[in-house]
PDB file of C-alpha atoms in Angstrom:
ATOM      1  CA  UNK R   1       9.691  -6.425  37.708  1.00 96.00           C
ATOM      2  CA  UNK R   2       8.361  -8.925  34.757  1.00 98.00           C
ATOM      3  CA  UNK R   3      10.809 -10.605  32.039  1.00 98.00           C
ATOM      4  CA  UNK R   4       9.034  -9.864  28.927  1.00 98.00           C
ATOM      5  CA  UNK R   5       9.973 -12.185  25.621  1.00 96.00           C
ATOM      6  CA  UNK R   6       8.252 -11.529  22.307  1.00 94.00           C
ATOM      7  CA  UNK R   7       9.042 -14.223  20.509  1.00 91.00           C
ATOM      8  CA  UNK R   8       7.563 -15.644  16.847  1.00 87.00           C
ATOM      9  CA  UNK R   9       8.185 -18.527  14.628  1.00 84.00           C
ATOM     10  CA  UNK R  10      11.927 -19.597  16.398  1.00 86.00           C
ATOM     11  CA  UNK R  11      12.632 -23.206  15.257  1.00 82.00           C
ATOM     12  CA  UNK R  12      11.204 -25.959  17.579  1.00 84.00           C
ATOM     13  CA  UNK R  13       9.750 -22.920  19.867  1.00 88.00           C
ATOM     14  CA  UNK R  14      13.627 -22.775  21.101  1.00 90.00           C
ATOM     15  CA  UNK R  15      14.148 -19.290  23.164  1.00 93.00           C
ATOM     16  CA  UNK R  16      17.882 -18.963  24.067  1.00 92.00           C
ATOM     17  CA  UNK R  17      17.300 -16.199  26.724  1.00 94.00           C
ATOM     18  CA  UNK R  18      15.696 -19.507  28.820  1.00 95.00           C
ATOM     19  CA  UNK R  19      17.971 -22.328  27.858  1.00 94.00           C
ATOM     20  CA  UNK R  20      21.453 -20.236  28.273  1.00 92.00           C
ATOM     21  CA  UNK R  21      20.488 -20.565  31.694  1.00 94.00           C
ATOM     22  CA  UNK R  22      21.201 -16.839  33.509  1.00 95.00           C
ATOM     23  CA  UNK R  23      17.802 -16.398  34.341  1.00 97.00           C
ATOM     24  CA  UNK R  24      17.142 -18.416  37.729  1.00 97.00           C
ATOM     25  CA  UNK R  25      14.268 -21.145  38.101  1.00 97.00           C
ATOM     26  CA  UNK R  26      13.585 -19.092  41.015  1.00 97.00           C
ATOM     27  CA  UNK R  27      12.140 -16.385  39.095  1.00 98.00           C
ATOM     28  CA  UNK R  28      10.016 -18.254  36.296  1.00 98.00           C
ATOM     29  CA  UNK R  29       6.791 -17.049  37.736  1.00 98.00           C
ATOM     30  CA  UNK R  30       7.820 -13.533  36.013  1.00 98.00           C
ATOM     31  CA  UNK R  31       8.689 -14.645  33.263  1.00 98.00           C
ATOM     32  CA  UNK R  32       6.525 -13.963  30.825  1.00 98.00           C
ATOM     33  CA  UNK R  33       7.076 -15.425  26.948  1.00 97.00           C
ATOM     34  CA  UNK R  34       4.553 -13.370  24.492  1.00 96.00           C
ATOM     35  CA  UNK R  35       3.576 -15.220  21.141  1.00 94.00           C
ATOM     36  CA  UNK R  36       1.037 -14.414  18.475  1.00 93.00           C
ATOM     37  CA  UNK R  37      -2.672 -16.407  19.250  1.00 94.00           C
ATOM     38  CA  UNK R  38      -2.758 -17.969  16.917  1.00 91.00           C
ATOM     39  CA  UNK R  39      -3.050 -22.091  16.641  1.00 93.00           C
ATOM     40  CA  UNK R  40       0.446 -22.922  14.696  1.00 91.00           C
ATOM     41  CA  UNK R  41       2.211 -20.834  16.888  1.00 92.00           C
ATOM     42  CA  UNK R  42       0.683 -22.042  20.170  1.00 92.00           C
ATOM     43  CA  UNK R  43       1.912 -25.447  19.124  1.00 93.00           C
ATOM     44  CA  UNK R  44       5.584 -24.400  18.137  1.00 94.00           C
ATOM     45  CA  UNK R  45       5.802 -22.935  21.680  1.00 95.00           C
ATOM     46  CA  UNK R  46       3.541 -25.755  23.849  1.00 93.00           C
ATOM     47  CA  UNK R  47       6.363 -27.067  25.733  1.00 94.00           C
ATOM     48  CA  UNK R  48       7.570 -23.974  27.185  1.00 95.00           C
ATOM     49  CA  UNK R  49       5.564 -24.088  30.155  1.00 95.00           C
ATOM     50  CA  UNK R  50       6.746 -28.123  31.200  1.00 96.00           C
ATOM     51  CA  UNK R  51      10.503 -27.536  29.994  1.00 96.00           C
ATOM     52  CA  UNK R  52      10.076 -24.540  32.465  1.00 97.00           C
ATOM     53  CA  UNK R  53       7.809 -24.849  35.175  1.00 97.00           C
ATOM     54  CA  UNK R  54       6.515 -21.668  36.052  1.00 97.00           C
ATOM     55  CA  UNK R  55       7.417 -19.547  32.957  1.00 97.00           C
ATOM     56  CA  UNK R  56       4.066 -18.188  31.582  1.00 97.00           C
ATOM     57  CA  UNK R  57       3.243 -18.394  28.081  1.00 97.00           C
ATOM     58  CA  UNK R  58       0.622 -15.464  26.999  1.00 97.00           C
ATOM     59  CA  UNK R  59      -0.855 -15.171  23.637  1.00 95.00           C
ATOM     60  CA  UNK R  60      -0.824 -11.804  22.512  1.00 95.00           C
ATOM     61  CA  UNK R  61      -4.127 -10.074  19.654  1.00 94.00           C
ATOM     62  CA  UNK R  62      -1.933  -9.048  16.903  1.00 92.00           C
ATOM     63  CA  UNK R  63      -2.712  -9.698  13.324  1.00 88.00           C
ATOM     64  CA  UNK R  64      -1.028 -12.346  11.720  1.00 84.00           C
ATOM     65  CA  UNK R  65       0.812 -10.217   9.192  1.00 82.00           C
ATOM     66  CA  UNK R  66       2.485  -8.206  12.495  1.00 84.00           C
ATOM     67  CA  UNK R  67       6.022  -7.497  13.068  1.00 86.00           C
ATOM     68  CA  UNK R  68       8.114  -7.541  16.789  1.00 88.00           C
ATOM     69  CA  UNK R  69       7.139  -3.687  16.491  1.00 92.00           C
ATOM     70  CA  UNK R  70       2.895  -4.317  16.707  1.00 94.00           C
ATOM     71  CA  UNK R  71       3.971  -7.127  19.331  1.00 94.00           C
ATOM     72  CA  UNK R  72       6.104  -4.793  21.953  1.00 95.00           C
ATOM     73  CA  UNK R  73       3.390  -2.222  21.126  1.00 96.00           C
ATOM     74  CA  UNK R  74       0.585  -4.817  22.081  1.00 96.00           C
ATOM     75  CA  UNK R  75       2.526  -6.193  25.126  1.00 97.00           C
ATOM     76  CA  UNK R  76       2.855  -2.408  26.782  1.00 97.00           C
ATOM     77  CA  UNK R  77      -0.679  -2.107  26.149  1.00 97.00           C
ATOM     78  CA  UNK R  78      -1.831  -5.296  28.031  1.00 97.00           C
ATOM     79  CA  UNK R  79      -3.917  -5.616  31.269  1.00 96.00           C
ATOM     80  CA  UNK R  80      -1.399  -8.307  31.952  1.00 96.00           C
ATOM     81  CA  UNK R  81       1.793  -5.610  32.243  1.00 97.00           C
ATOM     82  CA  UNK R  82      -0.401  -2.215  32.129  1.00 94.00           C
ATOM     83  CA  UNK R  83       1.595  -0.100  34.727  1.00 96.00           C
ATOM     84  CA  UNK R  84       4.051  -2.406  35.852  1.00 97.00           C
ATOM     85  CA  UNK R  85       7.611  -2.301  35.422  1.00 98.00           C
ATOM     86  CA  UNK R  86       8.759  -4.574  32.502  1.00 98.00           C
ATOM     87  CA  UNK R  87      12.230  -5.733  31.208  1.00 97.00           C
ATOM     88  CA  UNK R  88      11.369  -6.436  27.814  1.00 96.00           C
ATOM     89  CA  UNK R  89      14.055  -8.210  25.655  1.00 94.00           C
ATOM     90  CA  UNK R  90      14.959 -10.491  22.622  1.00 91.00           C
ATOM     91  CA  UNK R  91      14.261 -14.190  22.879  1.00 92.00           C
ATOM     92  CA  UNK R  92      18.263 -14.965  22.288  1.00 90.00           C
ATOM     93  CA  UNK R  93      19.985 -13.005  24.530  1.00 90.00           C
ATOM     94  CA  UNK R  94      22.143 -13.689  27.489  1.00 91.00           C
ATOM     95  CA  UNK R  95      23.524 -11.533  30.311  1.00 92.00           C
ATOM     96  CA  UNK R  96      26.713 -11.625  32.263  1.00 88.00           C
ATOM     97  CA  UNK R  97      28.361  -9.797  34.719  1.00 85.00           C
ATOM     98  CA  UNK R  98      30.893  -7.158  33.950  1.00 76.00           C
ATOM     99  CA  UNK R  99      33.675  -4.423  35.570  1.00 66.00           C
ATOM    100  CA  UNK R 100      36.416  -1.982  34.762  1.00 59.00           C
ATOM    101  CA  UNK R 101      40.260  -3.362  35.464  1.00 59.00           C
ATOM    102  CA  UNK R 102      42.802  -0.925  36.314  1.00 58.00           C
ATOM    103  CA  UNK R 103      44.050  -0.657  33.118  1.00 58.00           C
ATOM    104  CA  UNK R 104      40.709   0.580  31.969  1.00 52.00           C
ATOM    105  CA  UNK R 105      39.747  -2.065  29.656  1.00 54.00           C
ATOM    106  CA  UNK R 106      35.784  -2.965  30.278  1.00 54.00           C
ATOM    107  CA  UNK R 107      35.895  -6.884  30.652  1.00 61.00           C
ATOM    108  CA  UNK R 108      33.805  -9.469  31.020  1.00 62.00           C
ATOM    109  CA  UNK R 109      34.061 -10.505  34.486  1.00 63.00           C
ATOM    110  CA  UNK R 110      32.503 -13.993  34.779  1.00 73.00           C
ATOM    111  CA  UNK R 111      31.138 -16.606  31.891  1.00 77.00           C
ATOM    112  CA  UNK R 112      28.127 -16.940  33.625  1.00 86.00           C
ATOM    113  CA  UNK R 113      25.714 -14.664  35.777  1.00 91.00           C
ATOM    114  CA  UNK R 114      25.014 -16.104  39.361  1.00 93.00           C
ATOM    115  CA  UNK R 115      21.783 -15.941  41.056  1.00 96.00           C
ATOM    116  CA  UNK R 116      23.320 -13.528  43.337  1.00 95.00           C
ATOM    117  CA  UNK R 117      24.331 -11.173  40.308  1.00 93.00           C
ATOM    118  CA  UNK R 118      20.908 -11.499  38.799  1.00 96.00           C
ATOM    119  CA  UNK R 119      18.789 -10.140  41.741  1.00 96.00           C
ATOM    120  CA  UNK R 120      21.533  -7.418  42.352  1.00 93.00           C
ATOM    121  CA  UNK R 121      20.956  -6.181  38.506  1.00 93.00           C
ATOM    122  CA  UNK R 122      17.180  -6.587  38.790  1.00 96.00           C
ATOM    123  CA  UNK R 123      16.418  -4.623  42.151  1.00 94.00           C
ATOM    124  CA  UNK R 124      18.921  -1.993  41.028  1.00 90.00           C
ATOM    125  CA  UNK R 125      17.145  -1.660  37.529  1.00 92.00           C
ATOM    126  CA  UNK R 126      13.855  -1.307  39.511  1.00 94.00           C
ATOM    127  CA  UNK R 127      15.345   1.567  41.733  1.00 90.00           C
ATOM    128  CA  UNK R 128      16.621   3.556  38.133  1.00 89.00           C
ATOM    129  CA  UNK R 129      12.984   3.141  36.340  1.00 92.00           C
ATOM    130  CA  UNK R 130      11.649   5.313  39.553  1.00 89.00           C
ATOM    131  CA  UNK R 131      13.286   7.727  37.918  1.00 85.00           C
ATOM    132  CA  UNK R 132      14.050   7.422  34.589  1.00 86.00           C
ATOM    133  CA  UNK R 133      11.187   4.919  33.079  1.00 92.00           C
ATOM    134  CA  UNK R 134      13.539   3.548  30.137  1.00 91.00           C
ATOM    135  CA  UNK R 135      16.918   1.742  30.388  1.00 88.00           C
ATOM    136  CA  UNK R 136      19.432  -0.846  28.750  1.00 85.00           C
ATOM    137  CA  UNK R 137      22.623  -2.755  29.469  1.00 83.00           C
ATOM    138  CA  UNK R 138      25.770  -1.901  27.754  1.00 74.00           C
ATOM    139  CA  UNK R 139      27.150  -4.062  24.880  1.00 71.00           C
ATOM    140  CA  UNK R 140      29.838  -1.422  24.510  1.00 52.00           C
ATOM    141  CA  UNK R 141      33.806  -1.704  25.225  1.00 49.00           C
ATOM    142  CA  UNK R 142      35.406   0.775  26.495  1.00 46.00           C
ATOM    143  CA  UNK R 143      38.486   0.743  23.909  1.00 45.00           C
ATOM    144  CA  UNK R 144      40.379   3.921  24.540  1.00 46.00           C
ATOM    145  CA  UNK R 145      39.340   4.012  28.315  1.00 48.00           C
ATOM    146  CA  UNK R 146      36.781   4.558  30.670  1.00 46.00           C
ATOM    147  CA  UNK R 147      37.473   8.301  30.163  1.00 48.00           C
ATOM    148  CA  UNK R 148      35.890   8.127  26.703  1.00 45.00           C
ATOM    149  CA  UNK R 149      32.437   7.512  26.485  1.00 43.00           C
ATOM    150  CA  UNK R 150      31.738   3.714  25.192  1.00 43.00           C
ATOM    151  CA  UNK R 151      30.498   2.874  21.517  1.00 40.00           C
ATOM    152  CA  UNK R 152      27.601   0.476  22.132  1.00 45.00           C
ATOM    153  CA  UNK R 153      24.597  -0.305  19.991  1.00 45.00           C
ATOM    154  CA  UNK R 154      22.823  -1.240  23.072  1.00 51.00           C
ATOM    155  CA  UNK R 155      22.993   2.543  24.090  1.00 57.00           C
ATOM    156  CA  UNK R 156      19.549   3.104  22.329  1.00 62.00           C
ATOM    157  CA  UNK R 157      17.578   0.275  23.372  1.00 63.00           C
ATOM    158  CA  UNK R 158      18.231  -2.424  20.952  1.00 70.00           C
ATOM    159  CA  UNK R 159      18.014  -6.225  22.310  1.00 81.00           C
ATOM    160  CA  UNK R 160      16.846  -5.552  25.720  1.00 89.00           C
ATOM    161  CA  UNK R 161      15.017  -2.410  27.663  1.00 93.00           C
ATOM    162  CA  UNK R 162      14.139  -1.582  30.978  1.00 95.00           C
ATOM    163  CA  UNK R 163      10.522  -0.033  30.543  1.00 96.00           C
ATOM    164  CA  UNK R 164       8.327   1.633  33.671  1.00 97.00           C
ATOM    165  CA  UNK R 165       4.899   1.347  32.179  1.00 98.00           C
ATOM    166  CA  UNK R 166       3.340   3.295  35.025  1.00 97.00           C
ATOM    167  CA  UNK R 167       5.572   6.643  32.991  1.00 96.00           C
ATOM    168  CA  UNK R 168       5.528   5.748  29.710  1.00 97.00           C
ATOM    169  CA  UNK R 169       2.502   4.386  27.576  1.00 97.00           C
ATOM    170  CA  UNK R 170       2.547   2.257  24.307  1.00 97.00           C
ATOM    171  CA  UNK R 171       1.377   5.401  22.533  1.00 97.00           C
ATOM    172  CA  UNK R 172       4.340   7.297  24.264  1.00 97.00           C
ATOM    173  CA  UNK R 173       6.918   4.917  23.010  1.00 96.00           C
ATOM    174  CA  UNK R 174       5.968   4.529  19.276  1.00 96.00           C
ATOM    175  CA  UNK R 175       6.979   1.321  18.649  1.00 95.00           C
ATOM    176  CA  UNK R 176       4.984   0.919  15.440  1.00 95.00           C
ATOM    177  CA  UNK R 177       5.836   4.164  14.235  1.00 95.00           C
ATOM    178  CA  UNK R 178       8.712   2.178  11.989  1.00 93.00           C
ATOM    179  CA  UNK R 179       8.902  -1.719  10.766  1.00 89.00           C
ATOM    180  CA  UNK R 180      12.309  -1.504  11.870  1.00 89.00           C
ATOM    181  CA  UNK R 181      14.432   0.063  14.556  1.00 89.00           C
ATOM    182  CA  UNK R 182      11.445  -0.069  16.870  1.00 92.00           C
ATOM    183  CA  UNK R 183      13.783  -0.048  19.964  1.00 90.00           C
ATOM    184  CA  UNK R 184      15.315   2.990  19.052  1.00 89.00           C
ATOM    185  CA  UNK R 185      11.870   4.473  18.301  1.00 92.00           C
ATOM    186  CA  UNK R 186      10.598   3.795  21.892  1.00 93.00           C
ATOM    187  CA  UNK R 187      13.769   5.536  23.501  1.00 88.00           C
ATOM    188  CA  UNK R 188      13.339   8.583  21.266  1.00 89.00           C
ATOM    189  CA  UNK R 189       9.917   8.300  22.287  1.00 91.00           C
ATOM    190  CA  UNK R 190      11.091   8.395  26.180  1.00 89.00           C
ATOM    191  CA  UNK R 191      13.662  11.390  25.766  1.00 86.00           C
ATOM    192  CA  UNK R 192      10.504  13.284  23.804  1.00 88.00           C
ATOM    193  CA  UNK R 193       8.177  12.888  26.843  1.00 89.00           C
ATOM    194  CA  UNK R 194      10.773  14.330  29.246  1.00 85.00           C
ATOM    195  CA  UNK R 195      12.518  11.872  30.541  1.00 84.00           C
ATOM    196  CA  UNK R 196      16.286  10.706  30.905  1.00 79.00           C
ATOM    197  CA  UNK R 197      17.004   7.243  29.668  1.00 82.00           C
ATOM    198  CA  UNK R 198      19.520   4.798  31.627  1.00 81.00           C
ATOM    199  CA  UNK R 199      22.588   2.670  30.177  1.00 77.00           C
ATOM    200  CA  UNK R 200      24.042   0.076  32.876  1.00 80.00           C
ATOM    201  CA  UNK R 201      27.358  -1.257  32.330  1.00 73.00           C
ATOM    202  CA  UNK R 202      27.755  -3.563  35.161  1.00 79.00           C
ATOM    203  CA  UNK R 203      26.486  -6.090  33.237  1.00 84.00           C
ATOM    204  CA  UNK R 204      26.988  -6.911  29.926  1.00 82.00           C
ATOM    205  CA  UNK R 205      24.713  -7.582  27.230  1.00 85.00           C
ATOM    206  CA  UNK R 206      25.911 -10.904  24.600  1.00 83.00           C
ATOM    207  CA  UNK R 207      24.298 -10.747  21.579  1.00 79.00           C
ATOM    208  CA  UNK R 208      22.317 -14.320  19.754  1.00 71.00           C
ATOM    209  CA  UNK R 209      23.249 -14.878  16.335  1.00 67.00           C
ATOM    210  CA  UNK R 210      20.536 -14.264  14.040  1.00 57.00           C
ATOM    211  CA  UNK R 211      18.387 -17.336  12.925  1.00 58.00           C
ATOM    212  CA  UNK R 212      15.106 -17.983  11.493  1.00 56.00           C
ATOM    213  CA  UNK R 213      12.342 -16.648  13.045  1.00 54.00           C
ATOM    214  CA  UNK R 214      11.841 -13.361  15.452  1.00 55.00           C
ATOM    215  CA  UNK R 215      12.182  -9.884  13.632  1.00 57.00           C
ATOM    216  CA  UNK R 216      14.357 -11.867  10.260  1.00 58.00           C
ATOM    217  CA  UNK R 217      11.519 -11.259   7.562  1.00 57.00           C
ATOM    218  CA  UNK R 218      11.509  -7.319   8.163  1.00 57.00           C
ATOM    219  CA  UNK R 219      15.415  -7.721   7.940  1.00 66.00           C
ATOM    220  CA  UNK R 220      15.342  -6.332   4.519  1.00 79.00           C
ATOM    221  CA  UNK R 221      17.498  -3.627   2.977  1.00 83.00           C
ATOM    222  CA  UNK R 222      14.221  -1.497   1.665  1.00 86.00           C
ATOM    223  CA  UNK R 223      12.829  -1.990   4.856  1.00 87.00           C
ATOM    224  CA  UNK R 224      15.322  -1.030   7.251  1.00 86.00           C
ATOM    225  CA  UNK R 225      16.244   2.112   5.120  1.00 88.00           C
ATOM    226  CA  UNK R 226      12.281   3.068   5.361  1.00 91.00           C
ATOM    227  CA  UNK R 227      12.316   3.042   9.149  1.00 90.00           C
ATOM    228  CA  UNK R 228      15.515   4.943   9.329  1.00 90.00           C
ATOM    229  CA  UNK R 229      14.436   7.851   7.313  1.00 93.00           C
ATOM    230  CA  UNK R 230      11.029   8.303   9.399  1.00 94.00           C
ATOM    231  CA  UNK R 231      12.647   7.821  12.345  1.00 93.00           C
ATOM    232  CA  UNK R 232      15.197  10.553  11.030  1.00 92.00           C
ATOM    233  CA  UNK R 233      11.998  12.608  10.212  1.00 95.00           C
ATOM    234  CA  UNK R 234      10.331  12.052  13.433  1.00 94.00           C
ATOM    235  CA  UNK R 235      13.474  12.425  15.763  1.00 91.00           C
ATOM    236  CA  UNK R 236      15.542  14.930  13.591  1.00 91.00           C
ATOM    237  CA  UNK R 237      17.665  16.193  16.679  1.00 85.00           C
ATOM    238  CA  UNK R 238      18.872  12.582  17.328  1.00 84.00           C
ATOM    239  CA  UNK R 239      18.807  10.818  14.413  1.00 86.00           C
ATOM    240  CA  UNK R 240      21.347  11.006  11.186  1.00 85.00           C
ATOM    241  CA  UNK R 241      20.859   9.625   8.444  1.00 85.00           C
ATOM    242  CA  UNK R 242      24.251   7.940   7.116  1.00 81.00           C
ATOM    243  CA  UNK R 243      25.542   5.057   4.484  1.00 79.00           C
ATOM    244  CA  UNK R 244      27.936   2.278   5.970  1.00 72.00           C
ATOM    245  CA  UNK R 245      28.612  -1.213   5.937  1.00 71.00           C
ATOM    246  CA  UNK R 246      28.238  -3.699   8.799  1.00 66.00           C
ATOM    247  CA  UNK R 247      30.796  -6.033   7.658  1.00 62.00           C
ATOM    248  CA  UNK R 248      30.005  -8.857  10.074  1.00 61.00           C
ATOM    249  CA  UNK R 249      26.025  -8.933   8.310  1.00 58.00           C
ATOM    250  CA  UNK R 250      27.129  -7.888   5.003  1.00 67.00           C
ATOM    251  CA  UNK R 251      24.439  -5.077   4.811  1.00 65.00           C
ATOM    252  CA  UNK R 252      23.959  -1.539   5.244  1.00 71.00           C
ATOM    253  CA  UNK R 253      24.235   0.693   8.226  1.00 72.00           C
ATOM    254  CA  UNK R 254      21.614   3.440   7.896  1.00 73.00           C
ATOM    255  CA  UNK R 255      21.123   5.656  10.888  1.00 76.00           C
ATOM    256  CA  UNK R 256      23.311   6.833  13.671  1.00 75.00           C
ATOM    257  CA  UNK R 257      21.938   7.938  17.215  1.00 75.00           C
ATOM    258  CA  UNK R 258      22.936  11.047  18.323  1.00 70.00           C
ATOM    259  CA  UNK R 259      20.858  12.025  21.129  1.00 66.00           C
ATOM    260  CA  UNK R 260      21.486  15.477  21.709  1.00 62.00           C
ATOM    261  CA  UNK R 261      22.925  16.364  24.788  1.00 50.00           C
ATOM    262  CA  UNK R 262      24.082  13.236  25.201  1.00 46.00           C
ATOM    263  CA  UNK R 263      27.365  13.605  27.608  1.00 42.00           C
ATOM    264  CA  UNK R 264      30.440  12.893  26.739  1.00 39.00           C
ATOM    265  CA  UNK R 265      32.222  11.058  29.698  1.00 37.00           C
ATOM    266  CA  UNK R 266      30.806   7.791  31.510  1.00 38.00           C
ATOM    267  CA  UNK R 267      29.991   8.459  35.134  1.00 38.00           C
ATOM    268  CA  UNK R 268      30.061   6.781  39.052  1.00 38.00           C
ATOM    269  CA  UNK R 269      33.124   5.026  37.834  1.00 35.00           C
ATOM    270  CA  UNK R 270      34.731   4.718  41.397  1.00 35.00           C
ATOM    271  CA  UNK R 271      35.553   1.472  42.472  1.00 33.00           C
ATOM    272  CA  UNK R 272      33.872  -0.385  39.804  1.00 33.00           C
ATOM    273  CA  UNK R 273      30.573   0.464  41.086  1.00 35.00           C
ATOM    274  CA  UNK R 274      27.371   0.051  39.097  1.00 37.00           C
ATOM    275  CA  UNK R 275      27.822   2.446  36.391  1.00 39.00           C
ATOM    276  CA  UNK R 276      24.953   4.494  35.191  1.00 41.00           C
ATOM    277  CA  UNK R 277      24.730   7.266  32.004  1.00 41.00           C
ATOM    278  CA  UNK R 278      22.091   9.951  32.104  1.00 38.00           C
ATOM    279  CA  UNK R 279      20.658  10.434  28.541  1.00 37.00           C
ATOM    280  CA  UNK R 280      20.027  14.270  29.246  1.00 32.00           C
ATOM    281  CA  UNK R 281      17.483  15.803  27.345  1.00 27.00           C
TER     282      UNK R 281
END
């Protein structure tokens, strides 16, 4: 398994997903931080590699008018990851461990993710993509119960996938097929080729606050209603087309996935094991 962080234009070259600190020094040598080549951005990012030794910095051949979509799409297709297992995710992420209480609330379980918890999430996410080549971690609660299946953005790839690369190709996931919503693009794109998609929920997914930098100049209004109608018109079965308001942004809500088939209850909730949801076709 490889760590995989696009990352473009973050102020200073600052990624959060390293300095939060829940990704050991012990695995640096697979982690793999993808910028544009290009000579400002090589600079912005120079000190990656001596704040943390090990950590590989690749420049990735995208034009310089690319989004994060033509960067995942470039990453998937390089020699550097071509049929490898990769855990792609957002530069400002952090990950922490998670369980069930008995009275079914879905809490976070520690502040911090130990060593120990780490390799436990990354050799069992190597065992699902055998199986089922795409995957994410749950930012979802479970408010009414673990007998009600969780609302969670994360459910559809957003901030952080699980990606077998030996299954699925870039053409297979789409990723440039919108300017927006590319993460939800590539796990329509998995479900279309056959496959079930993954959602872990022993671990929880926090989300970074949104700064300058990454995927913020294609967070426009016109822009994110674009992708959402052609992904609505390329994945009609599990995409709707609806008009909210995300409060805590102050914008627009779009889309809503609806995989079809999707089931209804969470399952392999004994004993607050690892939990794992089937996206069935």
């Amino acid at each position: 398994m490889k760590i995989v962080i696009p990352t473009y234009g973050r102020p200073e070259g600052k990624i959060d997903a390293l300095e939060n600190g829940w990704i050991p020094q012990s695995f640096y040598k697979r982690v793999y931080v993808c910028i544009r080549r290009d000579v400002s951005e090589m600079e912005r990012y120079k000190k990656i590699t001596v704040d943390y030794p090990g950590v590989n910095l690749v420049p990735i051949d995208v034009p310089k008018d690319s989004g994060i979509p033509e960067k995942r799409d470039a990453i998937c297709r390089h020699w550097m990851f071509e049929n490898q297992k990769i855990w792609m995710m957002d530069d400002d992420i952090k990950i922490v461990p998670c369980h069930i209480t008995d009275e079914k609330d879905y809490v976070i379980k520690e502040k911090e993710l130990s060593e120990e918890s780490f390799y436990d999430l990354i050799n069992y996410s190597i065992g699902l993509l055998e199986d089922m080549p795409f995957g994410v971690i749950a930012t979802a609660t479970f408010v009414k119960g673990k007998d009600i299946f969780p609302i969670g953005l994360n459910r559809w790839g957003a901030f952080s996938s699980f990606i077998n690369l030996e299954k699925l190709s870039a053409d297979d996931l789409g990723y440039t097929k919108v300017r927006y919503y590319e993460d939800i693009a590539a796990f329509c794109g998995a479900i279309k080729k056959g496959f079930n998609n993954f959602y872990i929920t022993k671990w929880q997914l926090v989300i970074g606050k949104e700064k300058e930098g990454g995927n913020a100049s294609a967070r426009k209004a016109d822009v994110m209603q674009e992708a959402a109608i052609a992904l609505n018109k390329l994945y009609p079965q599990h995409i709707r087309l609806v008009d909210m308001k995300d409060k805590t942004h102050n914008r627009k809500i779009n889309l809503k996935v609806i995989p079809k088939g999707v089931p209804k209850h969470v399952k392999d909730l004994e004993n607050n094991s690892v939990q794992i949801t089937d996206f069935m076709l």
